[in-house]
mmCIF file of C-alpha atoms in Angstrom:
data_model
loop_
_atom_site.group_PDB
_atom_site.id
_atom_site.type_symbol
_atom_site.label_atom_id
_atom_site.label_comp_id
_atom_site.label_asym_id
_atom_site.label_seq_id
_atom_site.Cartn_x
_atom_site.Cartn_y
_atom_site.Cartn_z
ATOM 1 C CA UNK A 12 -48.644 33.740 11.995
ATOM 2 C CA UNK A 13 -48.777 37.554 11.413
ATOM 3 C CA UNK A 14 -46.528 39.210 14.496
ATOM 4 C CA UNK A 15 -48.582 41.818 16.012
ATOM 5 C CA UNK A 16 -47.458 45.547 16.108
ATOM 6 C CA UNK A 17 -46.627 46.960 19.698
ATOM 7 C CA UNK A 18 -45.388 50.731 20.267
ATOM 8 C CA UNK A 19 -42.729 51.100 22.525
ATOM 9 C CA UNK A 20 -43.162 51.786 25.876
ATOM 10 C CA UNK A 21 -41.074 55.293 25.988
ATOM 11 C CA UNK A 22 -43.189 56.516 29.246
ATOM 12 C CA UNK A 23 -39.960 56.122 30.970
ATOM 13 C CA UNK A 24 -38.906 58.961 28.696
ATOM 14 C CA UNK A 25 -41.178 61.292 30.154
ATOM 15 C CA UNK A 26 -38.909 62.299 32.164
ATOM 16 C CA UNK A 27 -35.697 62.441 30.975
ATOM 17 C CA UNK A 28 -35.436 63.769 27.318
ATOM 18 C CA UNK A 29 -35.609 67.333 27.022
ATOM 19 C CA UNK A 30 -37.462 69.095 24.075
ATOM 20 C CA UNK A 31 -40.149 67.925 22.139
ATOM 21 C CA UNK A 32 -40.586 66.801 18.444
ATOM 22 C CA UNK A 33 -39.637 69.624 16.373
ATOM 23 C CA UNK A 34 -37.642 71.231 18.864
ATOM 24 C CA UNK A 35 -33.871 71.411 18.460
ATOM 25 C CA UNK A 36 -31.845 68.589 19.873
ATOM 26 C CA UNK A 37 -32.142 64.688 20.165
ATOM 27 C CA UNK A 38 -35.370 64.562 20.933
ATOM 28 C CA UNK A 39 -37.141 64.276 17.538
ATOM 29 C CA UNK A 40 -34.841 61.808 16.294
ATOM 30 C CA UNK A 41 -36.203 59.436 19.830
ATOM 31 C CA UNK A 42 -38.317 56.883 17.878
ATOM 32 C CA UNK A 43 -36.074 56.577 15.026
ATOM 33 C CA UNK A 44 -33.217 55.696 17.196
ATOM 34 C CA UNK A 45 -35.363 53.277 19.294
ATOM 35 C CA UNK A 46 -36.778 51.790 16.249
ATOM 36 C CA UNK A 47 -33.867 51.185 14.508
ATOM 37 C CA UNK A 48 -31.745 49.419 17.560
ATOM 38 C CA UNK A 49 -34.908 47.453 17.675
ATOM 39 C CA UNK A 50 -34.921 46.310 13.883
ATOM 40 C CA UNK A 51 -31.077 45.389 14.055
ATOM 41 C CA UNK A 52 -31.337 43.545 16.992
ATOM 42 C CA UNK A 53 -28.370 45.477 17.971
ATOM 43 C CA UNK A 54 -26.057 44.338 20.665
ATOM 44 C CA UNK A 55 -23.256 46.954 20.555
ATOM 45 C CA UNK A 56 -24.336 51.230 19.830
ATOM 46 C CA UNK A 57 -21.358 53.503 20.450
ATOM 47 C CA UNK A 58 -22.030 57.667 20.789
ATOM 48 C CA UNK A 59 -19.709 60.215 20.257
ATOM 49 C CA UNK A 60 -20.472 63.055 22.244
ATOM 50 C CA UNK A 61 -23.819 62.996 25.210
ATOM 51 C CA UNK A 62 -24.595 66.316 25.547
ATOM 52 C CA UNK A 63 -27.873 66.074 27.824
ATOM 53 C CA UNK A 64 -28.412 62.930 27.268
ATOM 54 C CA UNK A 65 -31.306 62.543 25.213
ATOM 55 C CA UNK A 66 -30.158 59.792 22.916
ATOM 56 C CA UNK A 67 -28.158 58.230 25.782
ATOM 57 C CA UNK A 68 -32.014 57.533 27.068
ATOM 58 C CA UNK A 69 -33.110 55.815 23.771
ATOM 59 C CA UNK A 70 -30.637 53.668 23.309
ATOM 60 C CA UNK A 71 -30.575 52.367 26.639
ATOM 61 C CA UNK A 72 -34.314 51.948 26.518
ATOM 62 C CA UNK A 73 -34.002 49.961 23.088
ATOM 63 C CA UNK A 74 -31.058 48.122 24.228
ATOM 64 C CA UNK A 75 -32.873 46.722 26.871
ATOM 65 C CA UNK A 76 -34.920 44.601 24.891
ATOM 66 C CA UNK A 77 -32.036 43.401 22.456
ATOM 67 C CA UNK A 78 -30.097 42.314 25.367
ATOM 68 C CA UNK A 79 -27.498 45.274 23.940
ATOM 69 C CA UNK A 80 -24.693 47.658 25.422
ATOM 70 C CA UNK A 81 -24.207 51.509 24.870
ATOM 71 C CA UNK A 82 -20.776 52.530 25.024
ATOM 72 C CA UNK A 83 -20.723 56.765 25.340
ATOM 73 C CA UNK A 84 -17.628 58.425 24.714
ATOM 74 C CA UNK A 85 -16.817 62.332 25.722
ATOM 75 C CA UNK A 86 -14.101 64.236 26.738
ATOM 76 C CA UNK A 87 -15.851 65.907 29.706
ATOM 77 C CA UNK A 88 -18.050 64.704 32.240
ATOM 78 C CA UNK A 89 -21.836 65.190 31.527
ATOM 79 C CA UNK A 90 -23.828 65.143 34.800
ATOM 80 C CA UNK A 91 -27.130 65.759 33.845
ATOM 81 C CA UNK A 92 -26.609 62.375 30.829
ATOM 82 C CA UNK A 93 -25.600 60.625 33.978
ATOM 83 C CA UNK A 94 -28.522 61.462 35.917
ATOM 84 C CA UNK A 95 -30.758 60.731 33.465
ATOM 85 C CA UNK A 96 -29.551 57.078 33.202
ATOM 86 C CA UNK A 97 -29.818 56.084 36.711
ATOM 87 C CA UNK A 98 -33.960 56.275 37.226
ATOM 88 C CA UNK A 99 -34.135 54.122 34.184
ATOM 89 C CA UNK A 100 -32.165 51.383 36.396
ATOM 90 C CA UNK A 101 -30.102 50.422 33.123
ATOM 91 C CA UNK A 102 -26.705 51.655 34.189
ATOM 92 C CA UNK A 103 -25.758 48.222 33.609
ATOM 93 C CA UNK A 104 -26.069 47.970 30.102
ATOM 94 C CA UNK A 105 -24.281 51.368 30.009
ATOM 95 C CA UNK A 106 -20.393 52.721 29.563
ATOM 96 C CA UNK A 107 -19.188 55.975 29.822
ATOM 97 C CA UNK A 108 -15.549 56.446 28.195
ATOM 98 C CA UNK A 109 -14.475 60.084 29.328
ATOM 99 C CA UNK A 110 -11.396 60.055 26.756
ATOM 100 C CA UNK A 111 -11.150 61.620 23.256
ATOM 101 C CA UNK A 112 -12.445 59.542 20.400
ATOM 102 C CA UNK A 113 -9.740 58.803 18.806
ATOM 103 C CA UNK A 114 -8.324 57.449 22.101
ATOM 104 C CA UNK A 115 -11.144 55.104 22.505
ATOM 105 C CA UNK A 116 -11.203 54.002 18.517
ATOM 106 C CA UNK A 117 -7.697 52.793 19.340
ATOM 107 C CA UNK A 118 -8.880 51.002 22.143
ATOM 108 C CA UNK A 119 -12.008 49.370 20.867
ATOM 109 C CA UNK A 120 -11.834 45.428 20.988
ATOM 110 C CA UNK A 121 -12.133 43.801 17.534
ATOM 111 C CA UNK A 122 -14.620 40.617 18.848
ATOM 112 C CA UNK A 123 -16.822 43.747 19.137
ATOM 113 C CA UNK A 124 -18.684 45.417 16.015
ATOM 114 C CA UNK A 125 -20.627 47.979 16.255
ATOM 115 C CA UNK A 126 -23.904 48.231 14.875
ATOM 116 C CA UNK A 127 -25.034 51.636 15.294
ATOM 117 C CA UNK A 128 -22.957 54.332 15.393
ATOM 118 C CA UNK A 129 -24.057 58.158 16.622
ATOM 119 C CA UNK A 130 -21.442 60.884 15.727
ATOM 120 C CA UNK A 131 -22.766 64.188 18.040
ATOM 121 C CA UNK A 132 -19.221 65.428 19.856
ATOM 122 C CA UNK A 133 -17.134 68.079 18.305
ATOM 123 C CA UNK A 134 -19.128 69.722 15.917
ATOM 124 C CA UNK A 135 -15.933 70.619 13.160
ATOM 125 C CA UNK A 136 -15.587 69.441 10.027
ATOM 126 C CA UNK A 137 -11.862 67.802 10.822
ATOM 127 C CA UNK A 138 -13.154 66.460 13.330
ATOM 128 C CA UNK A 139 -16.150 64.589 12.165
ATOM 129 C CA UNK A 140 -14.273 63.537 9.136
ATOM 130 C CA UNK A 141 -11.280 62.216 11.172
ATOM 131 C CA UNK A 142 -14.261 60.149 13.732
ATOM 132 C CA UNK A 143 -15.594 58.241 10.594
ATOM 133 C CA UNK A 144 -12.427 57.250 9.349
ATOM 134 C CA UNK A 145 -11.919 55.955 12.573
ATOM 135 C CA UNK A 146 -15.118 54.118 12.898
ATOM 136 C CA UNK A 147 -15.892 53.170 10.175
ATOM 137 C CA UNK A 148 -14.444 50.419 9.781
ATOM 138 C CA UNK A 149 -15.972 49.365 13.749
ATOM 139 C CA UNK A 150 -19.024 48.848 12.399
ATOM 140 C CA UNK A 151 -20.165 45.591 11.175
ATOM 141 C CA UNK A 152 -21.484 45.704 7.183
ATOM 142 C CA UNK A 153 -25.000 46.590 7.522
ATOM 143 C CA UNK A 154 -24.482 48.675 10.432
ATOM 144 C CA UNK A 155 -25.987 52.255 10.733
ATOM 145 C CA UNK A 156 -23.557 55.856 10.990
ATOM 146 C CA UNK A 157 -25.538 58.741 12.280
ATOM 147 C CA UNK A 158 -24.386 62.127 12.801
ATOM 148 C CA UNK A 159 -26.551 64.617 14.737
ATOM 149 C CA UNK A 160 -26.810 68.681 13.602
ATOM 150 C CA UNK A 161 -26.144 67.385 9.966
ATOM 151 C CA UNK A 162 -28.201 70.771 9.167
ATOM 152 C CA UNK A 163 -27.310 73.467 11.247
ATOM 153 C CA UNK A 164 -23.699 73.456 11.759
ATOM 154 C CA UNK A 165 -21.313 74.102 8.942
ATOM 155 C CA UNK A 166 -18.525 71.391 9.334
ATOM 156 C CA UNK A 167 -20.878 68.464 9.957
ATOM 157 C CA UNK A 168 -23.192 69.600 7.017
ATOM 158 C CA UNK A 169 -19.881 70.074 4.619
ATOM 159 C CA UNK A 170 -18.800 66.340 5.534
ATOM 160 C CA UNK A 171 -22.431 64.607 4.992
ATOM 161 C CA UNK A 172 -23.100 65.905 1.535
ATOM 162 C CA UNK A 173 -19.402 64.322 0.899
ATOM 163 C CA UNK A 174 -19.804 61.240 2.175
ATOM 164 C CA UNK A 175 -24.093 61.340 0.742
ATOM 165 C CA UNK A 176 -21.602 61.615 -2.730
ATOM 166 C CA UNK A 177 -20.025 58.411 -2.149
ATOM 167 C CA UNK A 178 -22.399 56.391 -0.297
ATOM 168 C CA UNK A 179 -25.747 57.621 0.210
ATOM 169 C CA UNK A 180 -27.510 58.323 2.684
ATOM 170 C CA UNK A 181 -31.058 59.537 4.037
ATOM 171 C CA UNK A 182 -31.189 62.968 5.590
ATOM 172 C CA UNK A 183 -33.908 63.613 8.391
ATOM 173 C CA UNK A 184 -33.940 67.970 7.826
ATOM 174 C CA UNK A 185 -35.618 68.199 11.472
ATOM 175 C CA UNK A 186 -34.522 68.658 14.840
ATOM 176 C CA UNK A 187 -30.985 70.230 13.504
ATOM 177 C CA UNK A 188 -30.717 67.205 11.107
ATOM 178 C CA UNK A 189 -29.878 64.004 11.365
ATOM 179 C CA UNK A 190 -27.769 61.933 8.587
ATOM 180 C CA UNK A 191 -27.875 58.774 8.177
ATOM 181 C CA UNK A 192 -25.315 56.635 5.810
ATOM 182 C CA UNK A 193 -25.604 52.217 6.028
ATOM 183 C CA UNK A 194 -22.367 50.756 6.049
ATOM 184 C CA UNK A 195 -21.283 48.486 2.899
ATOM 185 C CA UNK A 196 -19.855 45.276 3.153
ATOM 186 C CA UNK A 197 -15.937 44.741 3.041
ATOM 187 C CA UNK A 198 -15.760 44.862 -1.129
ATOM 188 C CA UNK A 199 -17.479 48.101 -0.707
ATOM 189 C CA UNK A 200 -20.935 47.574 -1.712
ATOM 190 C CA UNK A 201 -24.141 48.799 0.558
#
């Protein structure tokens, strides 16, 4: 039997993801994001960095229907992310970490592998670099790395075409760019 297509319902996004397609931010990258929580079944996602919350939305949207957790992880508080999650009524399926990321890498329980991981905090090339050796390997083989402004901001774009070197990658060029690597299995392989 031949499953039938259904687009997500994202009315609830209305209403809490700033921007439009094409626009700078999160926003263009929505359906991807939902799509691809969707199509791993995921159960674990992990941000770095919330900013207004846009993809803080999506995933919780997706996650709802795989049964999933978001775990979002910033070093300040970000009150309008938080705002945005309670009218979805999914604050459940939601954690906010307000510690560095390297704090909460150290702290992240091993029974739990990630399956899609968002890089979108500090936007320096030390930084980023230092955040995927530290999550990498948190994220189960087969698992999704995504790091937001991949185009517009120096460090982020300097780290991407290094790791697009070693393990490719697609790049969305849109919405400030959005780079996306698969994670191998353990002998190294994608």
């Amino acid at each position: 039997m031949e499953e039938r297509f259904e687009p997500p319902d994202l009315s609830p996004l209305g209403q809490t993801v700033t921007g439009t397609a094409g626009a700078s931010g999160m926003a263009g990258h929505a359906l991807f994001l939902y799509n691809l929580v969707l199509g791993l079944r995921a159960r674990w996602v992990v941000e770095i960095g919330l900013g207004p919350g846009d993809s803080t939305s999506v995933f919780l949207l997706a996650l709802s229907r795989t049964d999933g957790r978001l775990v979002s992880i910033d070093i300040a508080p970000q009150p309008v992310a938080e705002a945005k999650v309670g009218p979805l009524g999914l604050r459940d399926r939601w954690e906010f970490l307000l510690e560095a990321s390297e704090v909460a890498a150290k702290h992240w329980p091993p029974g739990r592998p990630i399956e899609v991981l968002l890089i979108d905090g500090k936007h320096s090339y030390g930084q980023v670099k230092l955040e995927h050796r530290l999550y990498r390997p948190l994220v189960r083989p087969g698992g999704f790395m995504l790091f937001h402004d991949s185009e517009n901001i120096r460090g982020v774009r300097r780290f991407v075409r290094e790791v697009a070197c070693r393990e490719g990658a697609v790049q969305f060029p849109f919405c400030n760019g959005l780079f996306v690597t698969r994670v191998g299995d353990a002998r190294g392989g994608r």
